[in-house]
């Protein structure tokens, strides 16, 4: 499976494409940071970001897009810009019928370092190690995008197993209910 | 001038197209609310909203798009969804080279009612009156979208005059500085 990880932002947006192999093997395919001009109108910046995302989606053809979930930050204006950026990334994916999953920063940190409160240096160090890179990806947004993609690779099977278990439980409950109804019908007739 | 006002949202997104005439005359062209399925994935909802916005932009051909500026609300998740929705609306406008302006809820309320703290009923009542509508637009998101467009019509000339005044002041300062430099050069030589 190929995952496109995106650390959304207007000033710097991290892009990371990671392939998953057997077991926990992960391999970096591409990584970069897209910048949009700080002095341009917001709508123009969103347009540039959207065009950049479309180029990456069409070039690398991932099966899923993983985006960092935005939370209210210290700076409300920045948080809103990040949310708007994540919106156009999700749109570009949906236009290609690709599933989009959001992961919180602490889920991403926990997935690659074992701690949801790891700092940026620790995340970068683990991403470099897990992907077997010769140099650490820079800036932090690039490393974060790769970390997001790795997080998705490792969380997705767990999530799928959970969903399958839930579906099985729901099916068993349905069958059980039907049997009870059948028994009630017979005893009544 | 024709303004497309958007009260962004995923559950309900208000659309309102308003033409401006001489003086403070405003005329409603179209108003509606677009809904996206609550149980659909976020990216699919953003895609549906984007397609709806594109249809309206191409049908009504506004000269400018006015969007309500999102602030952190009680519910962070809702605020982020609203911000993502506003991002895809701004993108659709930018793809058509249309300028996008954001107005805060209090700017909109102040423009149509005279008070930045007016309630929804007051905004709806004034929108109905100002546009000479026979029935009040419903739901509130539809009235808000029209209010946004009216707000833009009335604030834009003021903003343009302010920008012109600032440009004139900057030019005067430049000329004055050049004269001072010239005088200093002459007295020095």
XYZ file of C-alpha atoms in Angstrom:
378
model
C 0.000 0.000 0.000
C 1.174 3.522 -0.790
C 0.269 6.333 1.606
C 0.519 10.075 0.910
C 1.074 11.871 4.215
C 0.353 15.597 4.424
C 1.277 17.984 7.221
C -1.042 20.811 6.153
C -0.068 24.474 6.128
C 0.056 27.529 3.884
C 3.539 28.833 4.686
C 4.980 25.309 4.576
C 3.026 22.162 3.708
C 4.862 18.850 4.199
C 4.373 16.084 1.610
C 5.617 12.517 2.201
C 4.940 9.364 0.185
C 5.657 6.054 1.938
C 5.213 2.465 0.681
C 4.475 -0.348 3.119
C 6.046 -3.773 2.772
C 5.535 -7.033 4.693
C 5.424 -6.705 8.484
C 6.355 -3.259 9.621
C 8.648 -2.450 6.690
C 8.211 1.078 5.324
C 10.032 2.734 2.433
C 10.217 6.444 1.563
C 9.228 7.214 -2.038
C 9.265 11.027 -2.011
C 9.329 13.918 0.407
C 9.157 17.678 -0.021
C 7.750 20.881 1.374
C 5.465 23.158 -0.624
C 5.540 26.851 0.242
C 3.056 29.515 -0.801
C 3.835 33.273 -0.811
C 3.058 34.850 2.582
C 1.974 38.134 0.959
C -0.493 36.539 -1.489
C -4.255 36.542 -0.773
C -5.434 33.486 1.173
C -7.522 32.186 -1.732
C -4.521 32.352 -4.093
C -2.372 30.466 -1.569
C -5.041 27.753 -1.273
C -5.141 27.519 -5.069
C -1.351 27.054 -5.283
C -1.431 24.414 -2.557
C -4.300 22.567 -4.290
C -2.427 22.531 -7.615
C 0.689 21.183 -5.867
C -1.278 18.408 -4.146
C -2.929 17.430 -7.448
C 0.497 17.103 -9.103
C 1.718 14.820 -6.301
C -1.440 12.673 -6.286
C -1.226 12.160 -10.040
C 2.527 11.555 -10.027
C 2.729 9.091 -7.110
C -0.778 7.567 -7.248
C -1.184 6.717 -3.543
C -4.021 4.424 -2.381
C -4.828 6.591 0.634
C -4.167 10.109 1.914
C -3.320 10.696 5.591
C -3.652 14.256 6.876
C -2.732 15.665 10.257
C -5.846 16.585 12.205
C -5.815 20.245 13.174
C -6.590 21.298 16.706
C -7.139 24.764 18.096
C -3.682 26.156 18.590
C -2.304 29.189 20.385
C -2.904 31.240 17.257
C -6.505 30.961 16.051
C -5.740 32.621 12.702
C -2.958 30.105 12.002
C -5.179 27.183 13.035
C -7.874 28.360 10.629
C -5.353 28.665 7.770
C -4.121 25.147 8.497
C -7.701 23.837 8.547
C -8.446 25.541 5.214
C -5.273 24.014 3.764
C -6.282 20.543 4.995
C -9.701 21.087 3.378
C -8.297 21.598 -0.123
C -5.950 18.608 0.319
C -8.918 16.400 1.310
C -10.880 17.758 -1.672
C -8.102 16.847 -4.134
C -8.087 13.301 -2.703
C -11.889 12.961 -2.819
C -11.902 14.100 -6.468
C -9.738 11.008 -7.166
C -11.953 8.712 -5.054
C -9.114 8.245 -2.560
C -9.973 7.616 1.102
C -8.745 10.308 3.487
C -7.848 9.622 7.095
C -6.981 12.159 9.754
C -4.517 11.414 12.545
C -3.838 13.638 15.540
C -0.290 14.872 16.230
C -0.111 12.688 19.359
C -1.205 9.570 17.436
C 1.557 10.253 14.917
C 4.195 10.828 17.606
C 3.112 7.736 19.529
C 3.223 5.612 16.357
C 6.825 6.460 15.455
C 8.439 7.182 18.861
C 6.242 5.318 21.352
C 5.350 8.569 23.101
C 2.522 10.946 22.202
C 4.517 13.806 23.691
C 7.788 13.325 21.776
C 9.464 16.487 20.463
C 10.214 17.338 16.829
C 13.858 16.173 17.033
C 12.775 12.749 18.308
C 10.164 12.369 15.546
C 12.724 13.327 12.882
C 15.303 10.903 14.348
C 12.833 7.986 14.333
C 11.534 8.771 10.831
C 15.136 8.805 9.538
C 15.815 5.472 11.268
C 12.559 3.683 10.327
C 12.876 4.649 6.654
C 16.629 3.953 6.584
C 17.408 7.432 5.241
C 21.008 8.610 4.935
C 20.141 12.181 5.898
C 17.381 13.466 8.146
C 14.453 14.989 6.242
C 14.222 18.763 6.680
C 12.392 20.945 7.633
C 10.272 19.424 10.433
C 7.159 19.622 8.211
C 8.754 17.167 5.764
C 9.618 14.734 8.565
C 6.093 15.142 9.986
C 4.538 14.249 6.636
C 6.595 11.033 6.485
C 5.725 10.273 10.131
C 2.025 10.683 9.266
C 2.319 8.215 6.401
C 4.144 5.681 8.626
C 1.515 6.192 11.339
C -1.200 5.422 8.817
C 0.551 2.242 7.627
C 0.776 0.940 11.172
C -2.595 2.068 12.454
C -4.656 1.041 9.397
C -4.420 -2.772 9.896
C -5.349 -2.368 13.574
C -8.281 -0.155 12.630
C -9.401 -2.592 9.926
C -9.253 -5.528 12.372
C -11.317 -3.499 14.829
C -13.894 -2.665 12.160
C -14.068 -6.327 11.066
C -14.584 -7.426 14.676
C -17.344 -4.838 15.077
C -19.000 -5.975 11.847
C -18.815 -9.631 12.996
C -20.318 -8.712 16.385
C -23.135 -6.803 14.683
C -23.837 -9.795 12.394
C -23.903 -12.216 15.367
C -26.298 -9.884 17.204
C -28.545 -9.764 14.127
C -28.610 -13.587 13.794
C -29.268 -13.981 17.516
C -32.140 -11.500 17.377
C -33.660 -13.289 14.362
C -33.474 -16.633 16.229
C -35.182 -15.140 19.274
C -37.933 -13.702 17.084
C -38.370 -17.060 15.363
C -38.589 -18.845 18.746
C -41.156 -16.298 19.979
C -43.212 -16.743 16.789
C -43.238 -20.566 17.204
C -44.166 -20.528 20.885
C -46.933 -18.045 20.067
C -48.427 -20.108 17.211
C -21.352 44.677 -8.896
C -22.539 41.164 -8.085
C -21.432 39.558 -4.822
C -21.675 35.873 -3.898
C -21.977 35.591 -0.112
C -21.194 32.274 1.551
C -21.914 31.261 5.138
C -19.634 28.213 5.169
C -20.552 24.880 6.721
C -20.793 21.180 5.963
C -24.187 20.373 7.451
C -25.684 23.565 5.997
C -23.822 26.036 3.772
C -25.650 29.292 2.988
C -25.388 30.742 -0.546
C -26.626 34.240 -1.395
C -26.134 36.276 -4.571
C -26.776 40.023 -4.281
C -26.458 42.766 -6.920
C -25.610 46.323 -5.912
C -27.260 49.343 -7.513
C -26.677 53.095 -7.152
C -26.322 54.352 -3.568
C -27.146 51.677 -1.061
C -29.592 49.772 -3.250
C -29.189 45.987 -3.085
C -31.173 43.324 -4.902
C -31.366 39.572 -4.178
C -30.594 37.384 -7.191
C -30.577 33.914 -5.605
C -30.428 32.280 -2.211
C -30.241 28.679 -1.057
C -28.701 26.319 1.437
C -26.514 23.389 0.407
C -26.498 20.369 2.720
C -24.034 17.479 2.684
C -24.769 14.071 4.263
C -23.766 14.017 7.946
C -22.729 10.352 7.748
C -20.441 10.755 4.700
C -16.654 10.996 5.125
C -15.388 14.559 5.573
C -13.512 14.532 2.246
C -16.648 13.449 0.372
C -18.671 16.222 2.034
C -16.023 18.791 1.019
C -16.161 17.453 -2.545
C -19.972 17.824 -2.681
C -19.753 21.352 -1.293
C -17.031 22.284 -3.807
C -19.109 20.985 -6.725
C -22.113 22.961 -5.490
C -20.085 26.170 -5.190
C -18.666 25.692 -8.706
C -22.206 25.353 -10.120
C -23.266 28.598 -8.432
C -20.138 30.510 -9.506
C -20.607 29.447 -13.115
C -24.359 30.054 -13.123
C -24.410 33.502 -11.464
C -20.934 34.788 -12.419
C -20.305 37.080 -9.425
C -17.434 39.599 -9.488
C -16.399 38.858 -5.911
C -16.914 36.181 -3.259
C -17.537 37.185 0.379
C -17.072 34.451 2.992
C -17.767 34.569 6.706
C -14.519 34.493 8.643
C -14.415 31.557 11.040
C -13.438 32.035 14.628
C -12.766 29.443 17.280
C -16.182 28.423 18.537
C -17.379 26.404 21.504
C -16.949 23.251 19.460
C -13.447 22.937 18.004
C -14.393 20.087 15.673
C -17.240 22.131 14.192
C -14.997 25.187 13.784
C -12.432 23.087 11.895
C -15.120 21.661 9.590
C -16.356 25.190 8.895
C -12.794 26.354 8.160
C -12.240 23.419 5.787
C -15.511 24.254 4.042
C -14.472 27.912 3.677
C -11.155 26.719 2.208
C -12.774 24.828 -0.671
C -15.140 27.771 -1.338
C -12.137 30.147 -1.539
C -10.356 27.665 -3.825
C -13.296 27.517 -6.258
C -13.269 31.337 -6.413
C -9.485 31.547 -6.903
C -9.690 29.010 -9.757
C -11.948 31.562 -11.529
C -9.641 34.502 -10.674
C -12.301 35.991 -8.418
C -11.219 38.047 -5.411
C -12.250 36.596 -2.042
C -12.927 38.726 1.024
C -13.591 37.519 4.538
C -15.891 39.372 6.916
C -16.355 38.576 10.593
C -19.839 37.786 11.955
C -19.834 41.067 13.919
C -18.907 43.100 10.801
C -21.827 41.494 8.979
C -24.277 42.084 11.829
C -23.108 45.700 12.228
C -23.458 46.336 8.482
C -27.083 45.229 8.242
C -28.472 45.996 11.734
C -26.159 48.693 13.098
C -25.102 46.421 15.966
C -22.309 43.846 15.946
C -24.183 41.894 18.610
C -27.559 41.592 16.872
C -29.291 38.196 17.076
C -30.256 35.945 14.164
C -33.886 37.142 14.117
C -32.764 40.767 13.803
C -30.340 39.936 10.964
C -33.061 37.998 9.109
C -35.567 40.849 9.608
C -33.143 43.460 8.226
C -32.046 41.295 5.291
C -35.727 40.778 4.369
C -36.343 44.523 4.595
C -33.188 45.727 2.814
C -33.708 43.355 -0.103
C -37.482 43.993 -0.221
C -38.297 40.289 0.036
C -41.892 39.148 0.495
C -40.911 36.261 2.764
C -37.987 35.982 5.174
C -35.181 33.761 3.850
C -34.865 30.502 5.807
C -32.954 28.893 7.441
C -30.681 31.392 9.219
C -27.701 30.262 7.087
C -29.477 31.516 3.959
C -30.202 34.905 5.562
C -26.590 35.061 6.785
C -25.259 34.483 3.271
C -27.367 37.376 1.954
C -26.263 39.555 4.890
C -22.634 38.774 4.045
C -23.123 39.851 0.444
C -24.847 43.099 1.543
C -22.051 43.708 4.059
C -19.512 43.339 1.274
C -21.385 45.771 -1.006
C -21.406 48.428 1.693
C -17.962 47.880 3.137
C -16.084 47.553 -0.164
C -16.366 51.247 -1.251
C -15.312 52.363 2.249
C -12.366 49.986 2.153
C -11.383 51.181 -1.326
C -11.540 54.855 -0.235
C -9.376 53.994 2.783
C -6.840 52.248 0.590
C -6.783 55.190 -1.836
C -6.274 57.634 1.058
C -3.432 55.490 2.388
C -1.820 55.361 -1.062
C -2.140 59.183 -1.410
C -0.611 59.685 2.054
C 2.282 57.375 1.174
C 2.859 59.290 -2.084
C 2.826 62.660 -0.257
C 5.307 61.320 2.296
C 7.562 60.115 -0.535
C 7.478 63.521 -2.289
C 8.118 65.341 0.994
C 11.072 63.096 1.792
C 12.546 63.668 -1.687
C 12.218 67.462 -1.247
C 13.950 67.294 2.142
C 16.770 65.234 0.634
C 17.096 67.711 -2.240
C 17.227 70.659 0.209
C 19.867 68.877 2.314
C 21.915 68.120 -0.828
C 21.794 71.813 -1.906
C 22.718 73.216 1.501
C 25.555 70.687 1.716
C 27.017 71.468 -1.723
